[in-house]
CSV table of C-alpha atoms (C1' of nucleotides) in Angstrom, one decimal:
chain,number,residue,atom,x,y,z
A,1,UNK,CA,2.0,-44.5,58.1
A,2,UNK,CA,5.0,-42.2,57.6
A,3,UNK,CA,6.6,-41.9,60.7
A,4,UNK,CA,9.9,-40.5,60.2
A,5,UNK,CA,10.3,-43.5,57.2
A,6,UNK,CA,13.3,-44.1,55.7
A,7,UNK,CA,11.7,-43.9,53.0
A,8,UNK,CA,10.0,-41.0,51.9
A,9,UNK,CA,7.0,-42.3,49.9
A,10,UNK,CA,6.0,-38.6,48.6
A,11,UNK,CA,9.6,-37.3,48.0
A,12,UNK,CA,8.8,-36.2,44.5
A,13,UNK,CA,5.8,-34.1,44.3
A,14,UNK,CA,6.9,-32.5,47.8
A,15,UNK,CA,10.2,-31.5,45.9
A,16,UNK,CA,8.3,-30.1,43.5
A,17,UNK,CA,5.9,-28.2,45.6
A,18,UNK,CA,8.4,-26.9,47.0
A,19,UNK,CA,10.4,-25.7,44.4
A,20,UNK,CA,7.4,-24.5,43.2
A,21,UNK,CA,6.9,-21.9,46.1
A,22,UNK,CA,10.6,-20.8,46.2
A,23,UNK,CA,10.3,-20.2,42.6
A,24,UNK,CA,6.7,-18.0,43.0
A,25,UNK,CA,8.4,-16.1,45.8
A,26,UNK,CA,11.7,-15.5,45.1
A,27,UNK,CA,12.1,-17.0,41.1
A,28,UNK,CA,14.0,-19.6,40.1
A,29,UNK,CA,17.6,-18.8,40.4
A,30,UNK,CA,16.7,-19.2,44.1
A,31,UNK,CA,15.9,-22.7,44.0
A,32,UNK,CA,18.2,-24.7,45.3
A,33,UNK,CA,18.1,-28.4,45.7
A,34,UNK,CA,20.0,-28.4,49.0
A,35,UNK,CA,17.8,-26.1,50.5
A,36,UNK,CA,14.8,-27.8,48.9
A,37,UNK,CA,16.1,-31.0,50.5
A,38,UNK,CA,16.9,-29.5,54.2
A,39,UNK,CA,13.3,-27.9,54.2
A,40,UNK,CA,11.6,-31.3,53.5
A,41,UNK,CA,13.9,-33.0,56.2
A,42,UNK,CA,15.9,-35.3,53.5
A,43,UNK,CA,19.5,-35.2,52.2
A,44,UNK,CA,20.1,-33.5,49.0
A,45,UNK,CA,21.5,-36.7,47.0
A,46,UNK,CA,18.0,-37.8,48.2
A,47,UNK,CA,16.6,-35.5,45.3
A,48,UNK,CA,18.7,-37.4,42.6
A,49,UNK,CA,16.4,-40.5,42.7
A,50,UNK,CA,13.5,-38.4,41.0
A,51,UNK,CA,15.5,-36.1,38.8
A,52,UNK,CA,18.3,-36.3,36.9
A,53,UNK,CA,19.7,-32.7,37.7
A,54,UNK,CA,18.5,-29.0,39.3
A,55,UNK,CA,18.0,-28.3,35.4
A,56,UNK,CA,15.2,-31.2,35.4
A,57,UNK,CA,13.4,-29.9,38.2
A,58,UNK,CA,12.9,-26.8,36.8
A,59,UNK,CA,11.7,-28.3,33.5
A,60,UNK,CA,8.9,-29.9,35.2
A,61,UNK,CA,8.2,-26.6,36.8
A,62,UNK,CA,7.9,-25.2,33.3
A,63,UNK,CA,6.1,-27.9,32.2
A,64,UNK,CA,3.0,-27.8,34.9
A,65,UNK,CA,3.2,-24.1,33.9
A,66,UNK,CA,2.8,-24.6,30.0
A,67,UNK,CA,-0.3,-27.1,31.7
A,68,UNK,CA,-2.0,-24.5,33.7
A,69,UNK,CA,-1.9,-22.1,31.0
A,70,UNK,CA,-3.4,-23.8,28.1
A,71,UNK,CA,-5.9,-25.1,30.6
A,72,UNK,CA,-7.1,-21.1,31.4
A,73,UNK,CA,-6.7,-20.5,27.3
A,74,UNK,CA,-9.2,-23.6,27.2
A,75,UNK,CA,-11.5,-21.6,29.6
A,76,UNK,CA,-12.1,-18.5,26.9
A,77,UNK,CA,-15.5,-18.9,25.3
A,78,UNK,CA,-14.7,-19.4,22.0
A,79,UNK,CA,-18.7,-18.3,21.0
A,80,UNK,CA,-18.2,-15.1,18.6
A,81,UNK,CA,-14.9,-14.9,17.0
A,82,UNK,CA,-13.7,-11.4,17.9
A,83,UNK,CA,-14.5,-12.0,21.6
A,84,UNK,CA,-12.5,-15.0,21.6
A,85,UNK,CA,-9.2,-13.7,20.3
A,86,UNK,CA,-9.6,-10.6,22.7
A,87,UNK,CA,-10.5,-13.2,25.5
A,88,UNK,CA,-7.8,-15.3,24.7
A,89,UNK,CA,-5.2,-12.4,24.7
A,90,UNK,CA,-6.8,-11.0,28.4
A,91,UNK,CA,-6.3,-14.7,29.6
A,92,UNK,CA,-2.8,-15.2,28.6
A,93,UNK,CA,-1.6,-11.9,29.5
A,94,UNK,CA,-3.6,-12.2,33.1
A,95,UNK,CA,-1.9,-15.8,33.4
A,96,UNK,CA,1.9,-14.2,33.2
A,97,UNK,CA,0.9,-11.7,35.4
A,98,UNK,CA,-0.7,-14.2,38.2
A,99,UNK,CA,2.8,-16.2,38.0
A,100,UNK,CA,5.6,-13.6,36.7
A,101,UNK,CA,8.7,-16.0,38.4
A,102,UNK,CA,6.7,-19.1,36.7
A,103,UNK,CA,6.1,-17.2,33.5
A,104,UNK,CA,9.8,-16.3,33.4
A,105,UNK,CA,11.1,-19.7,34.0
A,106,UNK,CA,8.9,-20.7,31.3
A,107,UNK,CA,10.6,-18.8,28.5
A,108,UNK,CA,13.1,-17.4,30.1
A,109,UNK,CA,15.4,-19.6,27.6
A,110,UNK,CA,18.3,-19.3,29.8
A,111,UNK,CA,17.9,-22.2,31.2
A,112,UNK,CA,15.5,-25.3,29.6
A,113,UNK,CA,17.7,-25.3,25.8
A,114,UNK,CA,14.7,-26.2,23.2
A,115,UNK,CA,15.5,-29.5,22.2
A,116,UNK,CA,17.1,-30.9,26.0
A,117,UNK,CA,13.2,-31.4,27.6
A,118,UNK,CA,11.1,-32.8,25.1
A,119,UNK,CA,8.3,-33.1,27.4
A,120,UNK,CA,9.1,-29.2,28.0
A,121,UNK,CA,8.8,-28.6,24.1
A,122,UNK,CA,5.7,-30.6,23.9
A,123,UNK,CA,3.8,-29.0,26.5
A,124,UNK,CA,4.7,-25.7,25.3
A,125,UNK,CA,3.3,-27.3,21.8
A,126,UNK,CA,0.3,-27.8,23.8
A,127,UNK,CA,-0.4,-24.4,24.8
A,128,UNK,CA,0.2,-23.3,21.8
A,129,UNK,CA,-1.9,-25.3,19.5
A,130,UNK,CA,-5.1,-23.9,21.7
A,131,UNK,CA,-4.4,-19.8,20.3
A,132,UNK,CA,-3.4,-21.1,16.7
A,133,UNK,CA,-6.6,-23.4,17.3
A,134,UNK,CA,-8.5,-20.2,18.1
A,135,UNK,CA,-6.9,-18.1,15.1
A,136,UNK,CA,-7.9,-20.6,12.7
A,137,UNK,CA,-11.3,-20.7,13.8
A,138,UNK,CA,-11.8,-16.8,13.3
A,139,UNK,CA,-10.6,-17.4,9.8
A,140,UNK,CA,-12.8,-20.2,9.7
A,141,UNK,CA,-15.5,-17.9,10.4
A,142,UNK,CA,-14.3,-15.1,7.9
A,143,UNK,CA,-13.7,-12.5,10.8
A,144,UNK,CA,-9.6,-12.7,10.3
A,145,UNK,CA,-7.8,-12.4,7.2
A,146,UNK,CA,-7.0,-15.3,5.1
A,147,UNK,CA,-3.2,-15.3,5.6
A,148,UNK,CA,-1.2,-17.8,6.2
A,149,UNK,CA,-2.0,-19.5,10.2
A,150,UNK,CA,1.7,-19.2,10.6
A,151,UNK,CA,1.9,-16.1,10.6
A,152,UNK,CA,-1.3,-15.0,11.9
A,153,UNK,CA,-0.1,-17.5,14.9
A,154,UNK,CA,3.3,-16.1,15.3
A,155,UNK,CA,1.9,-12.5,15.4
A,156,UNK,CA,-0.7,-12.9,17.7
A,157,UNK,CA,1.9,-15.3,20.0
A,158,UNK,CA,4.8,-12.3,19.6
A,159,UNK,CA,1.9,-9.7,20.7
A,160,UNK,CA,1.1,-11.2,24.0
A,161,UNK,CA,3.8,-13.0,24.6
A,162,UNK,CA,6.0,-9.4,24.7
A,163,UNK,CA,3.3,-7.5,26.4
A,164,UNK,CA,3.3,-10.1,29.4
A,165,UNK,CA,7.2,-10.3,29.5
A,166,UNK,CA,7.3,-6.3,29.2
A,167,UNK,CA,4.5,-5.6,31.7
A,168,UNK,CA,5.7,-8.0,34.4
A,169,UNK,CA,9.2,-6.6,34.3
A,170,UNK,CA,8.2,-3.4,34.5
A,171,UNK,CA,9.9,-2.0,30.9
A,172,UNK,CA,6.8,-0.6,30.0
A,173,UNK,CA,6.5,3.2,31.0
A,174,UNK,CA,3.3,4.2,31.5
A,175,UNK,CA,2.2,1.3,32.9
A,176,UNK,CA,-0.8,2.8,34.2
A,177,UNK,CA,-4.4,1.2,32.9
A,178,UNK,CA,-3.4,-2.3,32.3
A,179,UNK,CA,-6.5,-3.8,31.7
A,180,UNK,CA,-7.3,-1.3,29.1
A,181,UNK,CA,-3.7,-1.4,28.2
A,182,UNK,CA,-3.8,-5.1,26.8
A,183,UNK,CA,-7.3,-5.0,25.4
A,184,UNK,CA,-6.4,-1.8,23.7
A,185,UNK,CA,-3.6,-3.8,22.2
A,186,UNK,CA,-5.2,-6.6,21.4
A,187,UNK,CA,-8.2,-4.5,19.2
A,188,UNK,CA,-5.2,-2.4,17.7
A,189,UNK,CA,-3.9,-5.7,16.0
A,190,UNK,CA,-7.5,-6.9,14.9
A,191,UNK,CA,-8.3,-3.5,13.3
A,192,UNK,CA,-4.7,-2.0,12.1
A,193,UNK,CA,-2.3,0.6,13.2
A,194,UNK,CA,-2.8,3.0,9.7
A,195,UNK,CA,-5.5,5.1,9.6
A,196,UNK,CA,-8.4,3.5,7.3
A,197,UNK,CA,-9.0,7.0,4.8
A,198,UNK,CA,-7.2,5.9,2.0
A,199,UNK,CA,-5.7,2.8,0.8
A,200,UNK,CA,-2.1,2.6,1.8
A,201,UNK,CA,0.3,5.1,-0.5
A,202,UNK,CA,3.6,3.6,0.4
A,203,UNK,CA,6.2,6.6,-0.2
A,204,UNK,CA,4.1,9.3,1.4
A,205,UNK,CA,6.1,12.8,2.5
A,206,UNK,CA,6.5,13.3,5.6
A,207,UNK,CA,7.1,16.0,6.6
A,208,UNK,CA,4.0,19.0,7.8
B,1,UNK,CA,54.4,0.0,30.0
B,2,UNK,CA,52.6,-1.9,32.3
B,3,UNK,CA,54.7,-5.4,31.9
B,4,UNK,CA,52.8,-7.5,35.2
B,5,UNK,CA,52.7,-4.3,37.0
B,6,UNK,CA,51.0,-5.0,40.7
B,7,UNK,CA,48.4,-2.3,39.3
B,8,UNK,CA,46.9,-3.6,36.2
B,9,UNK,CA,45.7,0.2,35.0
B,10,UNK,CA,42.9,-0.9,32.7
B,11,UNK,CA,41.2,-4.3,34.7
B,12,UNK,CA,37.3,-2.1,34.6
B,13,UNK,CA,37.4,-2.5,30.5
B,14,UNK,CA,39.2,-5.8,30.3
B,15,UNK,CA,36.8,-7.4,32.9
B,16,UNK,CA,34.0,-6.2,31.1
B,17,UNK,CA,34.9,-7.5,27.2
B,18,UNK,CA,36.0,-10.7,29.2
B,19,UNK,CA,32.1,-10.8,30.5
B,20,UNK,CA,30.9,-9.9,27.2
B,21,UNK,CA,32.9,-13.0,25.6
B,22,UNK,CA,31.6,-15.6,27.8
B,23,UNK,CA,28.1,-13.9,27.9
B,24,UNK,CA,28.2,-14.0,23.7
B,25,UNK,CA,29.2,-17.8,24.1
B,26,UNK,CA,27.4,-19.1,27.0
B,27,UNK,CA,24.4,-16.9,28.6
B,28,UNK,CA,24.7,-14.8,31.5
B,29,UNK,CA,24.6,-17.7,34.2
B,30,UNK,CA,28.0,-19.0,32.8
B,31,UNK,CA,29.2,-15.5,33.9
B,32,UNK,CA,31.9,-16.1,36.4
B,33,UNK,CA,33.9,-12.8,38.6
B,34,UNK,CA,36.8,-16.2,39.6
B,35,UNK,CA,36.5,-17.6,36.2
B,36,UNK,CA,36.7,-14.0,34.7
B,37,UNK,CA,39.8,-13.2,37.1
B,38,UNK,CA,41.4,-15.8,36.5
B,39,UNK,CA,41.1,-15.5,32.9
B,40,UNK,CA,42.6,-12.1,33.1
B,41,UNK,CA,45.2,-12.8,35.4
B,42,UNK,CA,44.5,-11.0,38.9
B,43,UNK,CA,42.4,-12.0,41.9
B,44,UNK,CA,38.9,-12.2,42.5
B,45,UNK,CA,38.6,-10.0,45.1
B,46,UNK,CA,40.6,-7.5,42.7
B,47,UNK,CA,37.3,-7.2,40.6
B,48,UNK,CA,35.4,-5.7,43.5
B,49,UNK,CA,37.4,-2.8,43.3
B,50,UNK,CA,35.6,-1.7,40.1
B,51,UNK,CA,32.5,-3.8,40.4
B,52,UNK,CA,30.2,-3.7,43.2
B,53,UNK,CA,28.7,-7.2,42.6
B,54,UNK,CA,28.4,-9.8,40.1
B,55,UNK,CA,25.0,-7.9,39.3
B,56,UNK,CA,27.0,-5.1,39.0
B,57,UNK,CA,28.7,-6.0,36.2
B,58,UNK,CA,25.7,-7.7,34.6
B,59,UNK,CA,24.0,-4.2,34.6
B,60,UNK,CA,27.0,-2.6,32.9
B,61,UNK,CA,26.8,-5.2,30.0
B,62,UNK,CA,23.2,-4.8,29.7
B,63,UNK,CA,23.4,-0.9,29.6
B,64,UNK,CA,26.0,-0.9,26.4
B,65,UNK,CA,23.9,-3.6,25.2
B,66,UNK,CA,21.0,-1.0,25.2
B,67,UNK,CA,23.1,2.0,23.6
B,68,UNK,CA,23.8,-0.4,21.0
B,69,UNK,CA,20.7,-1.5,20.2
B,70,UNK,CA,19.3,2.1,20.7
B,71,UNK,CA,22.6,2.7,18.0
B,72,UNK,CA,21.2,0.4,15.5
B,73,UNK,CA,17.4,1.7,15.5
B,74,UNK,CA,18.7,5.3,15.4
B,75,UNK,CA,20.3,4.5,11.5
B,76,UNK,CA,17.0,3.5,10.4
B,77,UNK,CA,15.9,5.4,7.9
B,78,UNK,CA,13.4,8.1,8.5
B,79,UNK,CA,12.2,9.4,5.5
B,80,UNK,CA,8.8,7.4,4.9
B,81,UNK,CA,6.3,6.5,7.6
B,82,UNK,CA,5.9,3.2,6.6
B,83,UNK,CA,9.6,2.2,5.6
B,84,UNK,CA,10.7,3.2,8.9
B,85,UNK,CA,8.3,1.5,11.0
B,86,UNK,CA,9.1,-1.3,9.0
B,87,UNK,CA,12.8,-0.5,9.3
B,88,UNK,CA,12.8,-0.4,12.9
B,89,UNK,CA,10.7,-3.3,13.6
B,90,UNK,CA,13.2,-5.2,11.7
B,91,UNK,CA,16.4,-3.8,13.0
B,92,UNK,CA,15.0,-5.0,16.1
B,93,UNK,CA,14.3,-8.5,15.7
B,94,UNK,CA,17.7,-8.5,13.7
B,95,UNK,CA,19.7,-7.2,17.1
B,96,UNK,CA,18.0,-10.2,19.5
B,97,UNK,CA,18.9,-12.5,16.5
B,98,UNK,CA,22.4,-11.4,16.4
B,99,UNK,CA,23.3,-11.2,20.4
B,100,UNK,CA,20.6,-13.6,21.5
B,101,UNK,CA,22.3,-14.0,25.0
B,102,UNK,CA,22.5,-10.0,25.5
B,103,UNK,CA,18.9,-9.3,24.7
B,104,UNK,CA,18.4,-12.0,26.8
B,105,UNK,CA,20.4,-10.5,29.6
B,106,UNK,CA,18.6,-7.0,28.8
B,107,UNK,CA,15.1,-8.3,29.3
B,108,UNK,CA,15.9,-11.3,31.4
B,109,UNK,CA,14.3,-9.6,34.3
B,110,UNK,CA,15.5,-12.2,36.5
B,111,UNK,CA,18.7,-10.5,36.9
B,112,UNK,CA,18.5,-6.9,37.3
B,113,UNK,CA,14.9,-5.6,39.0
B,114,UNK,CA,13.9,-2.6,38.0
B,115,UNK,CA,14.8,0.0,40.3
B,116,UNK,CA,18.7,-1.4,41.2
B,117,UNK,CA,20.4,0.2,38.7
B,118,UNK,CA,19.5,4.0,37.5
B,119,UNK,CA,21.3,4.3,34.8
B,120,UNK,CA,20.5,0.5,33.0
B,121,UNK,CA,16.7,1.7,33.4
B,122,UNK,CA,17.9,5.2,31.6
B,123,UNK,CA,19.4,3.2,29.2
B,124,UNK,CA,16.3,0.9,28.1
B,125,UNK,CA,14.2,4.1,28.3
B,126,UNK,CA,16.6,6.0,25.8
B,127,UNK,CA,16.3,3.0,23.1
B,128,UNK,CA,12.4,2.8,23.5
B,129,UNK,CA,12.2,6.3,23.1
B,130,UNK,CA,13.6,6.0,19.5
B,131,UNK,CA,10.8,3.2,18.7
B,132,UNK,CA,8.1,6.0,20.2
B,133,UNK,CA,9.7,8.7,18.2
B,134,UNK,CA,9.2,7.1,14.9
B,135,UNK,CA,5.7,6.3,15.9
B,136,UNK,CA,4.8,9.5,16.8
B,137,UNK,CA,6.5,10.7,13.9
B,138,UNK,CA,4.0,8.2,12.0
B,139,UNK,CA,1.3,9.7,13.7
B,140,UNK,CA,2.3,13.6,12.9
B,141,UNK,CA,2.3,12.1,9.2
B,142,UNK,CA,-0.8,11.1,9.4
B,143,UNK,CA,-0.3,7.4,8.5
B,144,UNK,CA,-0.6,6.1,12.0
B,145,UNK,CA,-4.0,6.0,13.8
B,146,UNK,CA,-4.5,9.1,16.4
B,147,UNK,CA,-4.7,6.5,19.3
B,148,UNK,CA,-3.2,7.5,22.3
B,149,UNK,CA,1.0,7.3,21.3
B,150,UNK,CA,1.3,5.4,25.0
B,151,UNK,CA,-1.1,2.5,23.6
B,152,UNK,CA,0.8,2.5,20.3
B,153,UNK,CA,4.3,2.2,21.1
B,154,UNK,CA,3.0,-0.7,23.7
B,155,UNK,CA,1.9,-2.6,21.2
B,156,UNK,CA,4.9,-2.1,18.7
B,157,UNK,CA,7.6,-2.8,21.5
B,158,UNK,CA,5.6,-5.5,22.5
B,159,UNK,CA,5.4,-7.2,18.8
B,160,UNK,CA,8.6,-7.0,17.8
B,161,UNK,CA,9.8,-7.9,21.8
B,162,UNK,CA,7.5,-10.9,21.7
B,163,UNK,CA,8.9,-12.2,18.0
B,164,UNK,CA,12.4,-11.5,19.2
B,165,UNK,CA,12.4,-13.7,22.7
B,166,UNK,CA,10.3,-16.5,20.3
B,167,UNK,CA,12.7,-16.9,17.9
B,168,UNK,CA,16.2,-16.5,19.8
B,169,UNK,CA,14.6,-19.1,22.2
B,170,UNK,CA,12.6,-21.2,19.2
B,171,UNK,CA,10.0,-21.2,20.6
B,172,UNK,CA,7.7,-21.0,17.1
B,173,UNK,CA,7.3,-23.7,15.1
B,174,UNK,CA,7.2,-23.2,11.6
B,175,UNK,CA,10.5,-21.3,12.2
B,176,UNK,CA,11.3,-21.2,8.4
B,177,UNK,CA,11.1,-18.1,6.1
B,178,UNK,CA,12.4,-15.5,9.2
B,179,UNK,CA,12.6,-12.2,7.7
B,180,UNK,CA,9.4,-13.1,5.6
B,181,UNK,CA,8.0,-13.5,9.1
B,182,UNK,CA,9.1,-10.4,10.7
B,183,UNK,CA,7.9,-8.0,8.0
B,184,UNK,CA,4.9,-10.1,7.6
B,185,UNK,CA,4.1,-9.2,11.3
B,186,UNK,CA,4.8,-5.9,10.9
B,187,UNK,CA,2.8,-5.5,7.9
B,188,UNK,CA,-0.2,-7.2,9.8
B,189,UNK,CA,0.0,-4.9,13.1
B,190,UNK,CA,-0.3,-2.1,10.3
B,191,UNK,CA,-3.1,-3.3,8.2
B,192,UNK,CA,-5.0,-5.3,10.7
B,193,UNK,CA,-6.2,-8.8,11.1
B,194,UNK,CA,-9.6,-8.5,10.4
B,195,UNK,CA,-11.4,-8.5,7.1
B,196,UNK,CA,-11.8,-5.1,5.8
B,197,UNK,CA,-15.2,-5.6,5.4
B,198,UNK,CA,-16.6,-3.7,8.5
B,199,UNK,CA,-16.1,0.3,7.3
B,200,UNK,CA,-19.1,0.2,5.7
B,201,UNK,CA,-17.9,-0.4,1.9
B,202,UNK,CA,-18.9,-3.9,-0.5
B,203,UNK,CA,-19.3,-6.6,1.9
B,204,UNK,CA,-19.8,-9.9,0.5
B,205,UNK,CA,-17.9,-12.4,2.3
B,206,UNK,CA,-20.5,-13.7,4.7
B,207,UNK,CA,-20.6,-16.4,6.9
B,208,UNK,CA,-22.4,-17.4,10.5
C,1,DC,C1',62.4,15.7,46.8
C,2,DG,C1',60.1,13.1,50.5
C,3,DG,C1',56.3,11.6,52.8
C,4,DG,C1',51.5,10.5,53.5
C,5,DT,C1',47.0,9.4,51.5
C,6,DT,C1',44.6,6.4,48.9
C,7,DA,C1',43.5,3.6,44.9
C,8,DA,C1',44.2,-1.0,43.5
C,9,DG,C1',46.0,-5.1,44.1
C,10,DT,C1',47.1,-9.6,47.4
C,11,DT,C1',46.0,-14.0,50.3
C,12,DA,C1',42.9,-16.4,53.6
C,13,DA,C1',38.6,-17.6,54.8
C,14,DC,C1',33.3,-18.2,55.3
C,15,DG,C1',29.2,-20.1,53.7
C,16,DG,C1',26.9,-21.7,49.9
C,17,DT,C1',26.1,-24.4,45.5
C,18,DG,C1',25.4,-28.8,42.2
C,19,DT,C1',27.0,-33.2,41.8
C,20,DT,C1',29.2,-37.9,42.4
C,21,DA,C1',30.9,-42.1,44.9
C,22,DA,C1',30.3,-45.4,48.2
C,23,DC,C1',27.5,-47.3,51.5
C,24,DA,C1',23.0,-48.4,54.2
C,25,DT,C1',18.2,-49.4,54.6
C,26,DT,C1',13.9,-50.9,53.2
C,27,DG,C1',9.7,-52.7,50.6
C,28,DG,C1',8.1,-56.0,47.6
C,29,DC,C1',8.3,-60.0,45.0
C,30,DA,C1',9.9,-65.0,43.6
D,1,DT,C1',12.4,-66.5,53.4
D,2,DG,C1',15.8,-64.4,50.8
D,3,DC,C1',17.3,-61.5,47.4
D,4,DC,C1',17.0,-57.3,44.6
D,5,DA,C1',16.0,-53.0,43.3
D,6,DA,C1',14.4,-48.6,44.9
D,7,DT,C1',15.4,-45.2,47.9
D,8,DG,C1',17.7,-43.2,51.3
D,9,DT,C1',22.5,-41.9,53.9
D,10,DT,C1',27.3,-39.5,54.7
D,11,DA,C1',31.7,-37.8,52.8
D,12,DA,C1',33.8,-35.4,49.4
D,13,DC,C1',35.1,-32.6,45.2
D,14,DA,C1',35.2,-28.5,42.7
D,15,DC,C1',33.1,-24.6,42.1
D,16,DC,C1',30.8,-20.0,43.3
D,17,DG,C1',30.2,-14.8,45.4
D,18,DT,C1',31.8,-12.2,48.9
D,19,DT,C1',34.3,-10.1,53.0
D,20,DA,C1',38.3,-9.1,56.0
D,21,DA,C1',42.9,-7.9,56.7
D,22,DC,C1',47.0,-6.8,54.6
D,23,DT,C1',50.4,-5.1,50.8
D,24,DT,C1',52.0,-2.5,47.0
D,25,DA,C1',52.3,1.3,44.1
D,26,DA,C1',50.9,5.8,42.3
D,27,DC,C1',50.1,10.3,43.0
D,28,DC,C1',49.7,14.9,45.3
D,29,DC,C1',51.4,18.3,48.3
D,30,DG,C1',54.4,20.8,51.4
DNA sequence: CGGGTTAAGTTAACGGTGTTAACATTGGCA
DNA sequence: TGCCAATGTTAACACCGTTAACTTAACCCG
């Protein structure tokens, strides 16, 4: 077995699991690869047989993230429409809050440039594809509006996407009731901000 | 007056457009206090005398990037309830589109916790108090739903936050037809995503 | 006007980083 | 068995943020 090999036999997925906790406890701009490489016992040019650069690493971080979120989007019951789209929305919202640091690194766009990871791109793809997947079903089903999926997608994408970024940095005052808070939100899109009375009158006064 | 004088006299401001130059070009990360010095013309350590930290100075270009931003929702126009949510929602997304790398520094949330610096929190609150205003405004009007103002202004901030991070970073397919998209959103949140066919009024779409 | 206090700059240095070059060891296959 | 490719090693380069100790200049006050 391993005795102190020469050669490592496991180097890569214990890089990873270890970048993996740096990154959970203290985010990624603590991950270093020499650090990485003296807690495993190994050199740090060691780590440049398995990836091409720190950048890399940290795609594949992103990319196992993008994974274990479209698997917990997977695991909404997708039974009655309206329950779906709300459970989807808890799930996604409860995933960046379980992983804020992975979540970050994710889309945090500062590092990972679209086009330089396509696995990266395809696995966000991925996760995606399972809420427009969802969307298009409701509309299947005549609960949602027939507008166009891209925009129903992107909506419903920007909604929980910026109540998950804003809630785990804490730019949300108020951030009492959170559970409420992002099925509250989530009902508010399905049913409209304007009060249902009257048919919209655009240029309405204002003023008391 | 100042020809190479051993006291440079304005090195706070000239450190901090230098920042905002490379930040503009290159993302926070290529943000360098030696690169920055050097730039300028004095020593590194010289920079300490006006700036804690690196984070320091971070903070200071994320606070004017807030006033700014707070700046360009503040000449929206005010004068309809629906124009202006509108307005702002797209004056928004139009600010991350134009300084990507500074709404990406604002938000980032891996620089800058929350609590570190008073006044870049003060900052963020003052711009998303303008966003509440005009909701609450809406609300007055009688437009906007009577739902509690905290839930509303979540959801708003957290649309047109969620569409701006997608986009800077492309993260949406479909990325054609952009301001069609951002007033489509906004237009959705308002009206809803469902089919008006719940309050109680000629139902005939039907399906299981 | 002169002198001291202090703000604002200097160089030197410490420990850390990603990354490359050149070399060493090993496992597996012809 | 012998070679080759994969996978490690050490040494080194060019950066980085930050601190300590020192120097220069500006200003205020007696």
């Amino acid at each position: 077995m391993p005795r102190a090999a020469y050669h490592h036999g496991d180097l890569h997925q214990q890089a990873h699991d270890q970048a993996l906790a740096v990154l959970r406890l203290e985010g990624d701009s603590a991950i270093s690869l020499r650090a990485i490489a003296k807690q495993i016992g190994v050199s740090a040019p060691a780590l440049y047989r398995h990836y091409a650069d720190r950048e890399s690493l940290l795609a594949e971080l992103a990319i196992s993230g993008f994974a274990a979120l479209r698997q917990q989007l997977l695991s909404v019951d997708q039974h009655a429409p309206r329950a779906a789209l709300i459970g989807i929305g808890l799930a996604y919202v409860a995933f960046a809050q379980s992983e804020p640091n992975l979540y970050r690194l994710m889309f945090g766009g500062r590092v990972l440039p679209k086009g330089a990871h396509p696995r990266l791109d395809q696995a966000g793809l991925d996760a995606f594809n399972v809420l427009q997947d969802t969307i298009a079903r409701g509309q299947r089903a005549g609960y949602l509006k027939p507008a166009p999926l891209p925009l129903m997608t992107a909506t419903a994408w920007s909604l929980v996407h910026g109540l998950s970024q804003l809630t785990i940095d804490g730019h949300l005052p108020n951030a009492d009731a959170e559970p409420q808070l992002a099925e509250g939100i989530t009902s508010l899109l399905l049913e409209g901000a304007i009060t249902p009375t009257h048919p919209h009158i655009d240029n309405n006064e204002d003023n008391p």
